[in-house]
Every structure is written in C-alpha cells, then in structure tokens.
mmCIF file of C-alpha atoms in Angstrom:
data_model
loop_
_atom_site.group_PDB
_atom_site.id
_atom_site.type_symbol
_atom_site.label_atom_id
_atom_site.label_comp_id
_atom_site.label_asym_id
_atom_site.label_seq_id
_atom_site.Cartn_x
_atom_site.Cartn_y
_atom_site.Cartn_z
ATOM 1 C CA MET Z 1 -141.606 -61.099 -109.810
ATOM 2 C CA THR Z 2 -143.683 -60.565 -106.682
ATOM 3 C CA GLN Z 3 -143.560 -57.442 -104.533
ATOM 4 C CA GLU Z 4 -141.889 -59.485 -101.786
ATOM 5 C CA GLU Z 5 -139.159 -60.674 -104.181
ATOM 6 C CA LEU Z 6 -138.588 -57.119 -105.381
ATOM 7 C CA GLU Z 7 -138.257 -55.834 -101.819
ATOM 8 C CA ALA Z 8 -135.808 -58.616 -100.925
ATOM 9 C CA ILE Z 9 -133.581 -57.812 -103.913
ATOM 10 C CA VAL Z 10 -133.685 -54.066 -103.240
ATOM 11 C CA GLN Z 11 -132.814 -54.589 -99.567
ATOM 12 C CA TRP Z 12 -130.032 -57.081 -100.359
ATOM 13 C CA GLU Z 13 -128.433 -54.914 -103.066
ATOM 14 C CA ASN Z 14 -128.983 -51.684 -101.089
ATOM 15 C CA TYR Z 15 -130.103 -49.676 -104.136
ATOM 16 C CA ASP Z 16 -130.725 -45.931 -103.875
ATOM 17 C CA ILE Z 17 -132.991 -45.784 -106.922
ATOM 18 C CA VAL Z 18 -135.077 -48.516 -108.568
ATOM 19 C CA ALA Z 19 -137.091 -48.104 -111.771
ATOM 20 C CA ILE Z 20 -139.730 -50.508 -113.050
ATOM 21 C CA THR Z 21 -141.250 -50.348 -116.513
ATOM 22 C CA GLU Z 22 -144.597 -51.894 -117.464
ATOM 23 C CA THR Z 23 -145.963 -52.213 -113.958
ATOM 24 C CA TRP Z 24 -149.558 -52.752 -115.104
ATOM 25 C CA TRP Z 25 -150.724 -51.414 -111.731
ATOM 26 C CA ASP Z 26 -154.147 -50.008 -111.012
ATOM 27 C CA GLN Z 27 -155.146 -47.218 -108.609
ATOM 28 C CA LEU Z 28 -155.403 -49.638 -105.676
ATOM 29 C CA HIS Z 29 -151.785 -50.713 -105.957
ATOM 30 C CA ASN Z 30 -150.273 -47.793 -103.976
ATOM 31 C CA ARG Z 31 -150.334 -49.365 -100.526
ATOM 32 C CA SER Z 32 -149.106 -52.795 -101.563
ATOM 33 C CA ALA Z 33 -146.325 -51.259 -103.688
ATOM 34 C CA ALA Z 34 -144.831 -49.212 -100.847
ATOM 35 C CA MET Z 35 -141.360 -50.181 -99.612
ATOM 36 C CA ASP Z 36 -139.776 -49.205 -96.305
ATOM 37 C CA ASP Z 37 -137.194 -46.407 -96.640
ATOM 38 C CA TYR Z 38 -138.289 -45.540 -100.207
ATOM 39 C CA LYS Z 39 -140.577 -42.937 -101.719
ATOM 40 C CA LEU Z 40 -142.722 -44.173 -104.580
ATOM 41 C CA VAL Z 41 -143.123 -42.106 -107.743
ATOM 42 C CA ARG Z 42 -145.379 -43.601 -110.379
ATOM 43 C CA ARG Z 43 -146.998 -42.736 -113.643
ATOM 44 C CA ASP Z 44 -149.875 -44.889 -114.747
ATOM 45 C CA ARG Z 45 -151.030 -45.091 -118.310
ATOM 46 C CA GLN Z 46 -153.696 -42.448 -118.888
ATOM 47 C CA GLY Z 47 -157.022 -43.459 -120.390
ATOM 48 C CA ARG Z 48 -155.874 -46.968 -121.252
ATOM 49 C CA LYS Z 49 -155.224 -50.155 -119.363
ATOM 50 C CA GLY Z 50 -151.739 -51.456 -118.734
ATOM 51 C CA ARG Z 51 -148.113 -50.379 -118.795
ATOM 52 C CA GLY Z 52 -147.060 -47.565 -116.474
ATOM 53 C CA GLY Z 53 -143.766 -46.829 -114.802
ATOM 54 C CA THR Z 54 -142.467 -46.512 -111.265
ATOM 55 C CA VAL Z 55 -139.357 -45.096 -109.654
ATOM 56 C CA TYR Z 56 -138.498 -45.827 -106.029
ATOM 57 C CA VAL Z 57 -136.197 -43.208 -104.460
ATOM 58 C CA ARG Z 58 -134.447 -43.809 -101.148
ATOM 59 C CA GLU Z 59 -135.997 -41.469 -98.554
ATOM 60 C CA CYS Z 60 -132.687 -39.727 -97.815
ATOM 61 C CA PHE Z 61 -132.804 -38.106 -101.287
ATOM 62 C CA ASP Z 62 -135.002 -35.141 -102.112
ATOM 63 C CA HIS Z 63 -136.759 -35.576 -105.413
ATOM 64 C CA LEU Z 64 -139.189 -33.848 -107.714
ATOM 65 C CA GLU Z 65 -141.401 -35.533 -110.281
ATOM 66 C CA LEU Z 66 -141.472 -33.471 -113.455
ATOM 67 C CA ASP Z 67 -144.710 -33.424 -115.401
ATOM 68 C CA ASP Z 68 -143.990 -33.279 -119.107
ATOM 69 C CA GLY Z 69 -147.616 -32.265 -119.696
ATOM 70 C CA ASP Z 70 -147.891 -34.707 -122.573
ATOM 71 C CA ASN Z 71 -149.428 -38.170 -122.449
ATOM 72 C CA THR Z 72 -148.264 -39.003 -125.976
ATOM 73 C CA ILE Z 73 -145.121 -40.633 -124.653
ATOM 74 C CA GLU Z 74 -144.897 -42.795 -121.562
ATOM 75 C CA CYS Z 75 -141.988 -41.394 -119.571
ATOM 76 C CA LEU Z 76 -141.593 -40.735 -115.876
ATOM 77 C CA TRP Z 77 -139.057 -37.949 -115.189
ATOM 78 C CA VAL Z 78 -137.716 -37.655 -111.616
ATOM 79 C CA ARG Z 79 -135.113 -35.078 -110.584
ATOM 80 C CA ILE Z 80 -132.945 -36.270 -107.681
ATOM 81 C CA SER Z 81 -131.302 -33.553 -105.575
ATOM 82 C CA ARG Z 82 -127.803 -34.349 -104.399
ATOM 83 C CA LYS Z 83 -126.085 -33.016 -101.320
ATOM 84 C CA ALA Z 84 -122.797 -31.111 -100.894
ATOM 85 C CA ASN Z 85 -123.174 -28.932 -103.997
ATOM 86 C CA LYS Z 86 -123.149 -31.879 -106.371
ATOM 87 C CA ALA Z 87 -125.211 -31.645 -109.542
ATOM 88 C CA ASP Z 88 -128.732 -33.033 -109.563
ATOM 89 C CA ILE Z 89 -129.527 -36.178 -111.529
ATOM 90 C CA MET Z 90 -132.505 -36.752 -113.813
ATOM 91 C CA VAL Z 91 -133.815 -40.314 -113.678
ATOM 92 C CA THR Z 92 -136.053 -41.271 -116.573
ATOM 93 C CA ASP Z 93 -138.136 -44.434 -116.875
ATOM 94 C CA CYS Z 94 -139.699 -44.763 -120.345
ATOM 95 C CA TYR Z 95 -141.865 -47.195 -122.228
ATOM 96 C CA ARG Z 96 -141.932 -46.932 -126.017
ATOM 97 C CA PRO Z 97 -144.609 -49.128 -127.620
ATOM 98 C CA PRO Z 98 -143.349 -51.174 -130.594
ATOM 99 C CA ASN Z 99 -145.790 -49.376 -132.901
ATOM 100 C CA GLN Z 100 -145.064 -45.832 -131.685
ATOM 101 C CA ASP Z 101 -145.323 -43.346 -134.539
ATOM 102 C CA GLU Z 102 -142.644 -40.919 -135.664
ATOM 103 C CA GLU Z 103 -144.466 -37.897 -134.223
ATOM 104 C CA ALA Z 104 -144.390 -39.381 -130.707
ATOM 105 C CA ASP Z 105 -140.685 -40.157 -131.157
ATOM 106 C CA LYS Z 106 -140.081 -36.491 -132.070
ATOM 107 C CA ILE Z 107 -141.868 -35.342 -128.891
ATOM 108 C CA PHE Z 108 -139.687 -37.671 -126.863
ATOM 109 C CA TYR Z 109 -136.460 -36.450 -128.523
ATOM 110 C CA LYS Z 110 -137.512 -32.848 -127.848
ATOM 111 C CA GLN Z 111 -138.066 -33.576 -124.145
ATOM 112 C CA LEU Z 112 -134.773 -35.431 -123.933
ATOM 113 C CA GLY Z 113 -132.966 -32.537 -125.606
ATOM 114 C CA GLU Z 114 -134.401 -30.068 -123.093
ATOM 115 C CA VAL Z 115 -133.212 -32.105 -120.111
ATOM 116 C CA SER Z 116 -129.915 -33.647 -121.185
ATOM 117 C CA PRO Z 117 -127.730 -30.503 -121.410
ATOM 118 C CA LEU Z 118 -128.772 -29.417 -117.925
ATOM 119 C CA LEU Z 119 -128.389 -32.516 -115.768
ATOM 120 C CA ALA Z 120 -126.674 -35.855 -115.492
ATOM 121 C CA LEU Z 121 -129.143 -38.334 -116.961
ATOM 122 C CA VAL Z 122 -129.922 -41.912 -115.953
ATOM 123 C CA PHE Z 123 -132.046 -43.310 -118.743
ATOM 124 C CA MET Z 124 -133.961 -46.590 -118.298
ATOM 125 C CA GLY Z 125 -136.913 -48.360 -119.801
ATOM 126 C CA ASP Z 126 -138.274 -50.549 -122.552
ATOM 127 C CA PHE Z 127 -137.698 -48.919 -125.928
ATOM 128 C CA ASN Z 128 -138.847 -51.794 -128.166
ATOM 129 C CA LEU Z 129 -136.080 -51.142 -130.680
ATOM 130 C CA PRO Z 130 -134.689 -54.623 -131.388
ATOM 131 C CA ASP Z 131 -132.505 -53.449 -134.294
ATOM 132 C CA VAL Z 132 -130.467 -51.087 -132.105
ATOM 133 C CA CYS Z 133 -127.207 -52.420 -130.676
ATOM 134 C CA TRP Z 134 -127.392 -51.327 -127.024
ATOM 135 C CA LYS Z 135 -123.800 -52.283 -126.133
#
C-alpha cells in the first residue's frame, strides 16, 4: 500500500488511531509519512534493518509514547489521554518475530502485565503465532 492509499483510507474511514506494523522505514521517512491532522509516533528497529512500528494519533488527542527501555521486544506503547474524566487508553503495536525466544516472550508478558491492570488496552500487531485461534 502506498502512503497516498493509506491517507485516502484513513480520511475516508475517519479513524482516530491507526497502527502499522512492519513499516520497514528508514530515518528519512518522517516527512513523507506525515498525515494532516495526525501526530506520528514511530519506533524503528534498533541496530538492524527492517520492521518497525508506527501509530498515528489524531491531533485532538493528547498522547505519550512510553519507552519500555528494552529493545529485546519490538513494541510501541502509546498512552492516549481522554477528555471528560474518562480513563486513558494504552495503544500497543507489536511485532513478534517467528523465531522469538522464550526469554523475549517473558519480557513481553511482564510489560503487558504491568500495563493491563491500569488502563484499557488496544493491542495490535503481528505476533507470528499461526497455531493460536484469534477468534
């Protein structure tokens, strides 16, 4: 999908939040990835080529990117502040490589456990777990 196609779909559907997994963007991609009325939050793969994740947040929402301080797992955590005393929402865009080891999975579960009791959670990504029934 091209950037123009993405923008057309987002505008047509009027989404507040859009997450993209496996962007494969480089450092120069910031300007061309910008969309009107959206703030761009991205996490590129550190020290290796490829993958990466992006969350677009409509400008009317305050947000905070949370740094998990760990590059073992590839997750982008974005806290969305809601108005009128409504609870905040945590949006998570994750990529789990098919060959991810058990130790990295444990780190991910720990992070998830720290966040999930506190906030409503919107959980998206590519988990590469074909044997799991996602329905």
